[in-house]
Coordinates of C-alpha atoms in Angstrom, one line a residue:
X1 CA 4.1 51.8 34.0
X2 CA 4.0 48.4 33.0
X3 CA 5.0 46.9 29.7
X4 CA 4.3 43.5 28.4
X5 CA 6.0 42.2 25.4
X6 CA 5.0 39.2 23.5
X7 CA 8.0 37.8 21.7
X8 CA 11.6 38.3 21.8
X9 CA 14.5 37.9 19.3
X10 CA 15.2 41.3 17.2
X11 CA 12.0 43.4 17.6
X12 CA 11.0 42.3 21.3
X13 CA 14.4 42.1 22.9
X14 CA 15.7 45.6 21.2
X15 CA 12.3 47.2 22.6
X16 CA 13.0 45.8 26.1
X17 CA 16.2 47.2 26.3
X18 CA 15.4 50.6 24.6
X19 CA 12.8 51.0 27.3
X20 CA 14.6 50.5 30.0
X21 CA 17.4 52.6 28.9
X22 CA 14.7 55.4 28.6
X23 CA 12.6 54.3 31.8
X24 CA 14.7 53.0 34.6
X25 CA 11.1 52.6 37.0
X26 CA 9.2 51.0 34.1
X27 CA 8.1 47.4 34.8
X28 CA 9.1 45.1 31.9
X29 CA 7.9 41.6 31.4
X30 CA 8.8 39.8 28.1
X31 CA 7.0 36.6 27.4
X32 CA 8.9 34.0 24.7
X33 CA 7.2 30.7 24.1
X34 CA 10.8 29.2 23.0
X35 CA 13.4 28.8 25.3
X36 CA 15.7 31.5 23.8
X37 CA 14.8 35.3 24.1
X38 CA 17.4 36.9 22.1
X39 CA 19.3 34.8 19.4
X40 CA 21.2 35.2 15.8
X41 CA 18.3 34.0 13.7
X42 CA 20.4 34.5 10.4
X43 CA 23.0 32.6 11.8
X44 CA 21.0 29.2 12.1
X45 CA 22.3 27.5 8.6
X46 CA 26.0 28.2 9.6
X47 CA 25.5 26.1 13.1
X48 CA 24.1 23.2 11.1
X49 CA 26.9 23.3 8.7
X50 CA 29.6 23.7 11.8
X51 CA 30.6 27.1 10.8
X52 CA 29.4 28.3 14.0
X53 CA 30.5 25.4 16.3
X54 CA 28.7 26.2 19.5
X55 CA 25.0 26.5 20.0
X56 CA 25.8 29.0 22.7
X57 CA 27.3 31.3 20.0
X58 CA 23.7 31.7 18.6
X59 CA 22.3 33.5 21.8
X60 CA 22.9 37.2 21.8
X61 CA 21.4 37.5 25.5
X62 CA 20.4 35.2 28.2
X63 CA 17.2 35.7 30.1
X64 CA 19.8 36.1 33.3
X65 CA 21.5 38.5 31.2
X66 CA 18.5 41.0 30.6
X67 CA 17.6 40.5 34.3
X68 CA 21.3 41.5 35.6
X69 CA 22.0 44.3 33.1
X70 CA 18.2 45.6 32.4
X71 CA 16.0 44.3 35.2
X72 CA 13.5 43.0 32.5
X73 CA 11.5 39.9 33.6
X74 CA 12.1 37.3 31.0
X75 CA 10.0 34.5 31.1
X76 CA 10.8 31.9 28.3
X77 CA 8.6 28.7 27.6
X78 CA 5.7 31.0 28.2
X79 CA 3.3 31.4 25.5
X80 CA 0.5 34.1 25.5
X81 CA -2.7 32.3 24.4
X82 CA -5.1 35.5 24.2
X83 CA -5.4 39.3 24.4
X84 CA -7.6 41.2 26.3
X85 CA -7.8 44.7 25.1
X86 CA -11.0 45.5 26.9
X87 CA -9.4 44.8 30.4
X88 CA -6.0 45.5 29.3
X89 CA -4.5 41.8 30.1
X90 CA -3.0 38.9 28.3
X91 CA -3.7 35.2 29.0
X92 CA -0.6 33.2 29.3
X93 CA 0.4 29.4 29.5
X94 CA 3.6 28.1 31.1
X95 CA 4.6 25.3 28.5
X96 CA 6.8 23.7 31.5
X97 CA 4.0 23.5 34.1
X98 CA 1.1 23.8 32.3
X99 CA 0.1 26.7 34.6
X100 CA -2.4 29.7 33.0
X101 CA -2.7 32.8 34.3
X102 CA -3.4 36.5 33.3
X103 CA -1.0 39.4 33.4
X104 CA -2.1 42.8 32.9
X105 CA -0.4 45.8 31.1
X106 CA -0.3 49.2 30.8
X107 CA 1.3 49.2 27.2
X108 CA 1.3 45.9 25.3
X109 CA 4.1 45.5 22.3
X110 CA 3.5 42.5 20.0
X111 CA 6.5 40.8 18.3
X112 CA 5.3 37.5 17.3
X113 CA 7.4 37.2 14.0
X114 CA 6.5 34.9 11.3
X115 CA 6.1 31.3 11.2
X116 CA 7.5 28.8 8.6
X117 CA 4.9 28.8 5.4
X118 CA 3.6 25.0 5.6
X119 CA 1.1 24.3 3.0
X120 CA -1.4 21.8 3.9
X121 CA 0.4 19.0 2.0
X122 CA 0.2 15.2 2.7
X123 CA 2.9 13.7 5.0
X124 CA 4.4 17.2 5.9
X125 CA 4.5 16.2 9.7
X126 CA 7.1 13.2 8.9
X127 CA 9.8 12.9 11.1
X128 CA 12.4 13.6 8.1
X129 CA 10.7 16.9 7.1
X130 CA 12.2 19.8 9.1
X131 CA 11.3 23.5 9.0
X132 CA 14.3 26.0 10.0
X133 CA 13.0 29.4 11.8
X134 CA 14.1 28.9 15.5
X135 CA 17.0 27.8 17.7
X136 CA 14.9 24.4 18.6
X137 CA 14.6 23.7 14.8
X138 CA 18.1 24.3 14.3
X139 CA 19.0 22.0 17.1
X140 CA 16.6 19.1 15.6
X141 CA 18.5 19.5 12.2
X142 CA 21.8 19.7 13.7
X143 CA 21.4 16.6 15.7
X144 CA 19.7 14.6 12.8
X145 CA 22.8 15.5 10.5
X146 CA 25.6 14.6 13.0
X147 CA 23.6 11.3 14.4
X148 CA 22.0 10.1 11.2
X149 CA 24.6 11.2 8.8
X150 CA 21.9 11.6 6.0
X151 CA 23.6 11.6 2.3
X152 CA 20.9 13.7 0.7
X153 CA 18.5 16.5 1.3
X154 CA 15.7 18.5 -0.6
X155 CA 15.1 22.0 0.0
X156 CA 11.7 23.1 -0.9
X157 CA 12.0 27.2 -1.6
X158 CA 14.7 29.2 -2.8
X159 CA 15.1 32.2 -0.5
X160 CA 17.8 33.2 2.0
X161 CA 17.4 30.5 4.5
X162 CA 17.3 28.0 1.6
X163 CA 20.3 29.0 0.1
X164 CA 22.2 29.2 3.3
X165 CA 21.1 25.9 4.3
X166 CA 22.0 24.5 0.8
X167 CA 25.4 26.0 1.2
X168 CA 26.1 24.5 4.6
X169 CA 24.6 21.0 3.7
X170 CA 26.6 20.8 0.6
X171 CA 30.0 21.8 2.5
X172 CA 29.1 18.6 4.9
X173 CA 29.2 16.4 1.7
X174 CA 25.5 16.0 1.1
X175 CA 23.8 15.6 -2.4
X176 CA 21.6 19.0 -2.2
X177 CA 18.6 19.7 -4.6
X178 CA 16.4 22.9 -4.2
X179 CA 12.6 22.6 -5.6
X180 CA 10.6 25.6 -6.0
X181 CA 7.7 26.7 -8.0
X182 CA 9.0 30.2 -9.0
X183 CA 11.3 29.8 -12.1
X184 CA 14.4 31.9 -10.0
X185 CA 15.5 31.9 -6.7
X186 CA 16.1 35.1 -4.7
X187 CA 12.9 37.2 -5.5
X188 CA 14.8 40.4 -4.6
X189 CA 16.9 39.9 -7.8
X190 CA 15.7 40.4 -11.6
X191 CA 16.2 36.9 -13.6
X192 CA 19.4 38.1 -15.4
X193 CA 20.8 38.8 -12.3
X194 CA 19.6 35.7 -10.2
X195 CA 21.2 33.7 -13.1
X196 CA 24.7 34.2 -11.8
X197 CA 23.5 32.9 -8.1
X198 CA 22.0 29.6 -10.2
X199 CA 25.4 29.3 -11.9
X200 CA 27.4 29.4 -8.9
X201 CA 25.1 26.8 -7.1
X202 CA 25.2 24.5 -9.9
X203 CA 28.9 24.9 -10.1
X204 CA 29.1 23.7 -6.5
X205 CA 27.4 20.6 -7.2
X206 CA 23.7 22.0 -6.2
X207 CA 20.7 20.7 -8.2
X208 CA 18.1 23.3 -9.2
X209 CA 14.7 22.3 -10.2
X210 CA 13.0 25.2 -10.6
X211 CA 9.1 25.7 -11.9
X212 CA 8.3 22.4 -10.2
X213 CA 5.4 22.3 -7.3
X214 CA 5.8 20.2 -4.5
X215 CA 2.6 18.0 -3.7
X216 CA 3.6 16.1 -0.5
X217 CA 5.6 13.7 1.1
X218 CA 5.5 10.0 1.6
X219 CA 8.2 7.5 3.6
X220 CA 10.2 5.1 1.9
X221 CA 12.4 3.3 4.6
X222 CA 14.7 5.8 5.9
X223 CA 14.2 8.0 3.4
X224 CA 11.3 10.7 2.2
X225 CA 9.7 10.7 -1.2
X226 CA 9.0 14.3 -2.4
X227 CA 5.8 14.1 -4.8
X228 CA 5.7 16.8 -7.6
X229 CA 3.1 17.8 -9.8
X230 CA 3.3 16.0 -13.1
X231 CA 6.8 14.6 -12.7
X232 CA 8.4 11.5 -11.3
X233 CA 9.1 11.9 -7.4
X234 CA 12.5 12.7 -5.7
X235 CA 13.8 10.6 -3.0
X236 CA 16.1 12.1 -0.1
X237 CA 17.2 11.1 3.4
X238 CA 15.7 14.6 4.7
X239 CA 13.5 17.4 3.6
X240 CA 13.7 21.3 4.5
X241 CA 10.9 23.5 4.1
X242 CA 11.9 27.0 3.4
X243 CA 8.7 28.3 1.3
X244 CA 9.1 31.3 3.2
X245 CA 7.1 32.8 6.2
X246 CA 3.8 33.9 7.2
X247 CA 2.9 36.5 9.8
X248 CA 2.1 35.0 13.1
X249 CA -0.8 37.2 14.0
X250 CA -3.5 34.5 14.9
X251 CA -3.7 36.5 18.5
X252 CA -4.0 40.0 16.8
X253 CA -7.0 38.6 14.4
X254 CA -9.0 37.3 17.6
X255 CA -8.3 40.4 19.5
X256 CA -9.8 42.4 16.8
X257 CA -6.5 44.3 15.6
X258 CA -6.8 45.6 12.0
X259 CA -4.8 43.6 9.7
X260 CA -3.3 44.2 6.3
X261 CA -1.1 42.0 3.8
X262 CA -1.3 38.4 4.4
X263 CA -3.0 38.5 7.8
X264 CA 0.0 41.2 8.9
X265 CA -0.7 43.6 11.5
X266 CA -1.3 47.3 10.3
X267 CA 0.7 49.7 12.4
X268 CA 1.4 53.3 12.0
X269 CA 4.7 55.3 12.0
X270 CA 4.9 54.9 15.7
X271 CA 4.2 51.6 15.5
X272 CA 0.8 51.8 17.2
X273 CA -1.8 49.1 16.2
X274 CA -5.3 50.0 15.6
X275 CA -6.2 49.3 19.3
X276 CA -4.9 52.0 21.9
X277 CA -1.8 51.0 23.9
X278 CA -1.1 48.1 21.7
X279 CA 2.3 48.4 19.5
X280 CA 3.6 45.9 17.0
X281 CA 6.9 45.2 15.4
X282 CA 9.0 42.6 13.3
X283 CA 7.8 40.4 10.7
X284 CA 4.4 40.5 11.8
X285 CA 3.7 43.9 10.8
X286 CA 2.7 45.7 7.2
X287 CA 5.3 48.2 6.6
X288 CA 5.4 50.8 3.7
X289 CA 8.2 50.4 1.2
X290 CA 10.7 53.4 1.3
X291 CA 10.6 53.5 -2.4
X292 CA 7.4 52.8 -3.7
X293 CA 5.3 54.2 -0.7
X294 CA 3.2 50.9 -1.1
X295 CA 2.4 48.6 1.8
X296 CA 4.5 45.6 2.0
X297 CA 6.0 42.6 4.0
X298 CA 9.8 42.5 4.8
X299 CA 11.1 40.0 6.8
X300 CA 14.4 41.2 7.9
X301 CA 16.5 41.9 11.1
X302 CA 17.4 45.5 10.2
X303 CA 14.1 46.8 10.3
X304 CA 12.6 44.7 13.0
X305 CA 15.6 46.2 15.2
X306 CA 14.6 49.6 14.2
X307 CA 10.8 49.1 14.9
X308 CA 11.7 47.6 18.4
X309 CA 13.7 51.0 19.0
X310 CA 10.8 53.0 17.6
X311 CA 8.2 51.4 19.5
X312 CA 10.0 51.6 22.9
X313 CA 10.5 55.5 22.3
X314 CA 6.8 55.6 21.2
X315 CA 5.8 54.0 24.4
X316 CA 8.0 56.1 26.7
X317 CA 6.9 59.3 25.0
X318 CA 9.3 60.1 22.5
X319 CA 8.7 61.2 19.3
X320 CA 10.1 58.8 16.9
X321 CA 9.0 57.5 13.6
X322 CA 9.4 54.3 11.2
X323 CA 9.8 55.8 7.9
X324 CA 9.7 52.4 5.6
X325 CA 12.1 49.9 4.7
X326 CA 13.9 49.4 1.2
X327 CA 14.5 45.8 1.7
X328 CA 18.5 46.1 1.5
X329 CA 19.8 42.5 1.9
X330 CA 23.1 40.4 1.2
X331 CA 23.5 36.7 1.1
X332 CA 26.8 34.6 0.9
X333 CA 26.5 32.0 -2.0
X334 CA 29.9 29.9 -1.3
X335 CA 32.5 32.2 -2.1
X336 CA 30.1 34.6 -4.1
X337 CA 28.3 37.5 -2.5
X338 CA 25.0 39.0 -3.9
X339 CA 23.2 42.0 -2.6
X340 CA 20.1 44.1 -3.4
X341 CA 18.4 47.0 -2.0
X342 CA 15.4 48.9 -3.2
X343 CA 13.0 47.6 -5.7
X344 CA 13.9 45.2 -8.5
X345 CA 12.7 45.9 -12.6
X346 CA 9.6 43.8 -11.6
X347 CA 8.4 45.6 -8.9
X348 CA 9.2 48.9 -10.0
X349 CA 6.9 48.1 -12.8
X350 CA 4.3 46.5 -10.7
X351 CA 4.3 50.0 -8.8
X352 CA 3.8 51.6 -12.0
X353 CA 7.3 53.0 -12.2
X354 CA 8.6 53.8 -15.6
X355 CA 12.2 52.7 -15.1
X356 CA 15.5 52.5 -16.9
X357 CA 18.6 50.7 -16.0
X358 CA 22.3 50.1 -16.4
X359 CA 24.6 47.2 -16.1
X360 CA 28.4 47.3 -15.2
X361 CA 31.1 44.8 -14.8
X362 CA 33.9 46.5 -12.9
X363 CA 36.6 44.7 -10.8
X364 CA 36.3 45.0 -7.0
X365 CA 39.6 46.9 -6.8
X366 CA 42.2 48.4 -9.3
X367 CA 43.0 46.3 -12.0
X368 CA 46.8 46.4 -11.3
X369 CA 46.5 45.3 -7.9
X370 CA 46.5 41.6 -7.9
X371 CA 43.4 39.3 -7.0
X372 CA 40.8 41.7 -8.5
X373 CA 37.5 39.9 -9.4
X374 CA 34.6 41.1 -11.5
X375 CA 31.5 41.9 -10.0
X376 CA 28.2 42.4 -12.1
X377 CA 26.0 45.7 -10.7
X378 CA 22.5 46.6 -11.9
X379 CA 21.1 50.3 -10.8
X380 CA 17.8 51.2 -11.5
X381 CA 16.1 54.6 -12.0
X382 CA 13.3 56.5 -12.7
X383 CA 13.1 57.3 -16.6
X384 CA 12.2 61.2 -16.1
X385 CA 13.2 62.1 -12.7
X386 CA 16.3 59.9 -12.5
X387 CA 15.3 58.7 -9.0
X388 CA 17.2 55.9 -7.7
X389 CA 14.9 52.8 -7.2
X390 CA 17.4 50.0 -6.5
X391 CA 20.2 48.0 -7.4
X392 CA 21.5 44.6 -7.4
X393 CA 25.2 43.2 -7.0
X394 CA 26.6 39.9 -7.7
X395 CA 30.3 39.2 -7.4
X396 CA 32.9 38.8 -4.6
X397 CA 35.0 41.2 -2.5
X398 CA 33.5 44.6 -2.1
X399 CA 30.0 43.7 -3.1
X400 CA 28.4 45.0 0.3
X401 CA 30.6 47.9 0.4
X402 CA 29.1 49.0 -2.7
X403 CA 25.5 47.9 -2.0
X404 CA 25.7 49.8 1.2
X405 CA 26.6 53.0 -0.7
X406 CA 23.8 52.5 -2.9
X407 CA 21.2 52.0 -0.3
X408 CA 22.5 55.4 1.4
X409 CA 22.1 57.3 -1.6
X410 CA 18.7 56.1 -2.0
X411 CA 17.6 56.9 1.9
X412 CA 19.2 60.4 1.1
X413 CA 17.2 60.9 -1.8
X414 CA 20.2 61.3 -4.3
X415 CA 19.3 60.6 -7.9
X416 CA 20.9 58.4 -10.3
X417 CA 23.1 61.4 -11.6
X418 CA 24.5 62.1 -8.2
X419 CA 26.3 58.9 -8.2
X420 CA 29.0 60.4 -10.2
X421 CA 29.7 63.0 -7.8
X422 CA 30.1 60.7 -4.7
X423 CA 33.4 61.2 -3.2
X424 CA 34.1 57.5 -2.1
X425 CA 37.6 56.3 -0.6
X426 CA 40.1 54.9 -2.9
X427 CA 43.5 52.8 -2.5
X428 CA 44.3 50.1 -4.9
X429 CA 43.7 47.3 -2.8
X430 CA 40.0 48.3 -1.9
X431 CA 38.9 50.2 -5.1
X432 CA 39.4 52.2 -8.4
X433 CA 39.9 55.8 -8.6
X434 CA 36.5 55.5 -10.4
X435 CA 34.7 53.4 -8.2
X436 CA 31.9 51.3 -9.8
X437 CA 29.1 53.3 -8.0
X438 CA 30.6 56.6 -9.7
X439 CA 31.0 54.3 -13.1
X440 CA 27.3 53.5 -12.6
X441 CA 26.5 57.6 -12.2
X442 CA 28.9 58.0 -15.3
X443 CA 27.1 55.7 -17.4
X444 CA 23.6 57.1 -16.5
X445 CA 24.9 60.7 -17.1
X446 CA 25.8 59.4 -20.6
X447 CA 22.0 58.3 -21.3
X448 CA 21.0 61.5 -19.9
X449 CA 22.7 63.5 -22.0
X450 CA 21.9 61.2 -25.3
X451 CA 25.6 60.1 -25.7
X452 CA 24.7 56.6 -26.0
X453 CA 21.5 54.5 -26.5
X454 CA 21.2 50.8 -25.1
X455 CA 19.0 47.7 -25.8
X456 CA 18.9 44.8 -23.3
X457 CA 19.7 41.0 -23.3
X458 CA 16.1 40.1 -23.5
X459 CA 15.8 42.0 -26.8
X460 CA 18.5 40.6 -28.4
X461 CA 17.5 37.6 -29.9
X462 CA 14.4 39.2 -31.6
X463 CA 16.7 41.7 -33.6
X464 CA 16.1 41.4 -37.4
X465 CA 18.3 39.3 -39.0
X466 CA 17.2 40.3 -42.4
X467 CA 19.9 42.8 -43.2
X468 CA 17.4 45.6 -42.5
X469 CA 20.1 46.4 -39.7
X470 CA 23.6 45.9 -38.5
X471 CA 24.6 43.7 -36.2
X472 CA 28.3 44.2 -34.8
X473 CA 30.3 42.6 -32.4
X474 CA 33.5 44.6 -31.6
X475 CA 35.2 42.0 -29.0
X476 CA 38.5 40.3 -30.0
X477 CA 39.0 37.6 -32.2
X478 CA 39.4 35.1 -29.3
X479 CA 36.3 36.4 -27.5
X480 CA 34.1 36.2 -30.5
X481 CA 35.7 32.6 -31.4
X482 CA 34.7 31.2 -28.1
X483 CA 30.8 32.4 -28.3
X484 CA 29.0 35.1 -30.1
X485 CA 25.1 35.7 -31.1
X486 CA 23.9 34.6 -34.7
X487 CA 24.1 37.0 -37.2
X488 CA 26.5 39.3 -35.7
X489 CA 29.4 41.0 -37.8
X490 CA 33.0 40.9 -36.4
X491 CA 34.7 43.9 -36.3
X492 CA 37.2 44.5 -33.0
X493 CA 36.6 47.9 -31.6
X494 CA 40.3 48.6 -32.1
X495 CA 40.0 48.2 -35.9
X496 CA 36.9 49.8 -36.3
X497 CA 37.9 53.2 -37.7
X498 CA 39.9 51.6 -40.2
X499 CA 37.0 49.4 -41.5
X500 CA 33.8 51.8 -41.7
X501 CA 33.7 50.9 -45.2
X502 CA 32.4 47.4 -44.2
X503 CA 29.3 49.3 -42.4
X504 CA 26.1 50.3 -44.9
X505 CA 25.4 53.7 -43.9
X506 CA 21.7 54.7 -43.3
X507 CA 21.1 51.5 -41.3
X508 CA 20.7 51.3 -37.5
X509 CA 23.8 49.5 -36.0
X510 CA 23.2 47.3 -32.7
X511 CA 26.5 46.7 -30.7
X512 CA 27.7 44.1 -28.4
X513 CA 31.1 43.6 -26.6
X514 CA 31.9 41.3 -23.6
X515 CA 30.4 43.9 -20.7
X516 CA 29.3 46.9 -22.7
X517 CA 32.5 49.3 -22.2
X518 CA 34.0 48.9 -25.6
X519 CA 30.4 48.6 -27.4
X520 CA 30.0 52.3 -25.8
X521 CA 33.3 53.6 -27.2
X522 CA 32.3 51.9 -30.5
X523 CA 29.0 53.7 -30.3
X524 CA 30.6 57.0 -30.0
X525 CA 33.1 56.3 -32.8
X526 CA 30.0 55.3 -35.0
X527 CA 27.7 58.1 -33.9
X528 CA 30.2 60.8 -34.6
X529 CA 30.6 59.4 -38.3
X530 CA 26.8 59.7 -38.6
X531 CA 25.6 56.0 -37.8
X532 CA 22.2 55.6 -35.8
X533 CA 23.8 53.2 -32.8
X534 CA 22.7 51.5 -29.6
X535 CA 24.7 49.2 -27.8
X536 CA 23.9 45.9 -25.8
X537 CA 23.8 47.0 -21.8
X538 CA 25.7 44.6 -19.8
X539 CA 27.4 42.8 -23.0
X540 CA 27.7 39.4 -24.0
X541 CA 28.7 38.3 -20.6
X542 CA 25.2 39.1 -19.3
X543 CA 23.3 38.0 -22.0
X544 CA 25.1 34.7 -22.1
X545 CA 24.4 34.2 -18.2
X546 CA 20.8 34.7 -18.8
X547 CA 20.3 32.6 -21.9
X548 CA 22.4 29.7 -20.4
X549 CA 20.4 29.8 -17.2
X550 CA 17.3 30.0 -19.1
X551 CA 18.5 26.7 -21.0
X552 CA 19.6 25.0 -17.9
X553 CA 16.2 25.4 -16.3
X554 CA 14.6 24.1 -19.5
X555 CA 17.2 21.4 -19.9
X556 CA 17.5 22.7 -23.7
X557 CA 20.4 24.3 -25.4
X558 CA 19.8 28.0 -26.6
X559 CA 19.5 28.0 -30.7
X560 CA 20.6 31.5 -30.8
X561 CA 24.3 31.2 -29.5
X562 CA 27.0 29.6 -31.7
X563 CA 29.4 27.4 -29.3
X564 CA 32.7 26.6 -30.6

């Protein structure tokens, strides 16, 4: 059996190695148009910033290494220019010699990946306008940065690559600005969680121009003018386009394969396309979202590797199925870590799922052990069934551990209530006896049992200030004095029992504390005294972060907050 693989990196290279492990006699040929068959795509920004010092460290496997260990014929700088399913061949061009030829196959695997989204903007071809997707892109940017010593850069787009590149260039001392059309960075996160990421970037000196549209580029001596719709242009020494990626499926389209979202290749669970004996994997394919069951695109290395393995199994006659991706991801933002899995609130509602959520702000380990730092956790679940839908965490140490536990719980079909029962490792340097994941389960259990009701940060400013409800802040005097919401009476939780006569019975009570814990305790006190209570999920800390972020984007100060 002869297998031809178009494209290497995560999906193609994984499939090639897996095929050899399953079938020692198969003939395997890989065509890769770049000069690198298997490289650490996610590490590219860190080479630009010098964190990864040698370009060779980006290369996970060389053509020679593949040949030596797996006896796979790797042909880099060879571009497949056409597919011919009727005669089971592909047309290939040697990019070094210009030679063109046809290669036959019994099975064909497409792993073309995705290409940087490049809208047809005037001036996009200019020398100082870069994209970042391949090793060659990285080498060009690194050479420019080290040779020309640019002092400023504008990044168009706000996803993973953009944030990582922004951090690395900022660490080199450059003036960094991120511009994008959406009003928040990092789509996997809901706005109030993305606010913590925005704050960290601003703290480190990165300028955010959100809700702005780039319309083109012009030269200005040794600089680039970035044209913005309806605003004055920006000027920088270089520009990096990180607007996103588009499935690279021209070959599939011309060969008549069925296409799906944004021109992606439609595959089944065995990674088979609509044409017999042709398989496809990676960023070019449409997959089912594990949580919603809807078709989606997810450009992540983990799913691409799994798909490569499954395609290899299918080609070699094994029963293996890709059951969908839930988009688990993590990103470093200077000393901060942000991670997500499943769907966010917006995606859940778009899918027609009635969802609820809890927020908590625990330390990453036991409070009495030195060095603990707060993380913010958001867990989403379906209202009636308590099915886990997704989670987002922003913090420092321990974020990746918790998101992996929650991702596993979603994959295993656990409910949000089951989180309370998970038996997780504990020692003071690593966690608390009640791990943050367990705590999320306890909080959801309280909601399910009716022990507490919530209201949310984006509802707080709309609460009536006409005396028809009681607004109560139960934080300390110092906390209240450093900033509070307009119209909230202040009674610290520890004094609440002695000051109940100050609250008018018969009125609904809306409570707030710093993170939601003390307002929950206050709710329990008042509920048992006959009051109708709700508390602010996530507390004033979450509210303040979200409101200040909104104000920073609009360059106005929030009128609903009294700052001292």
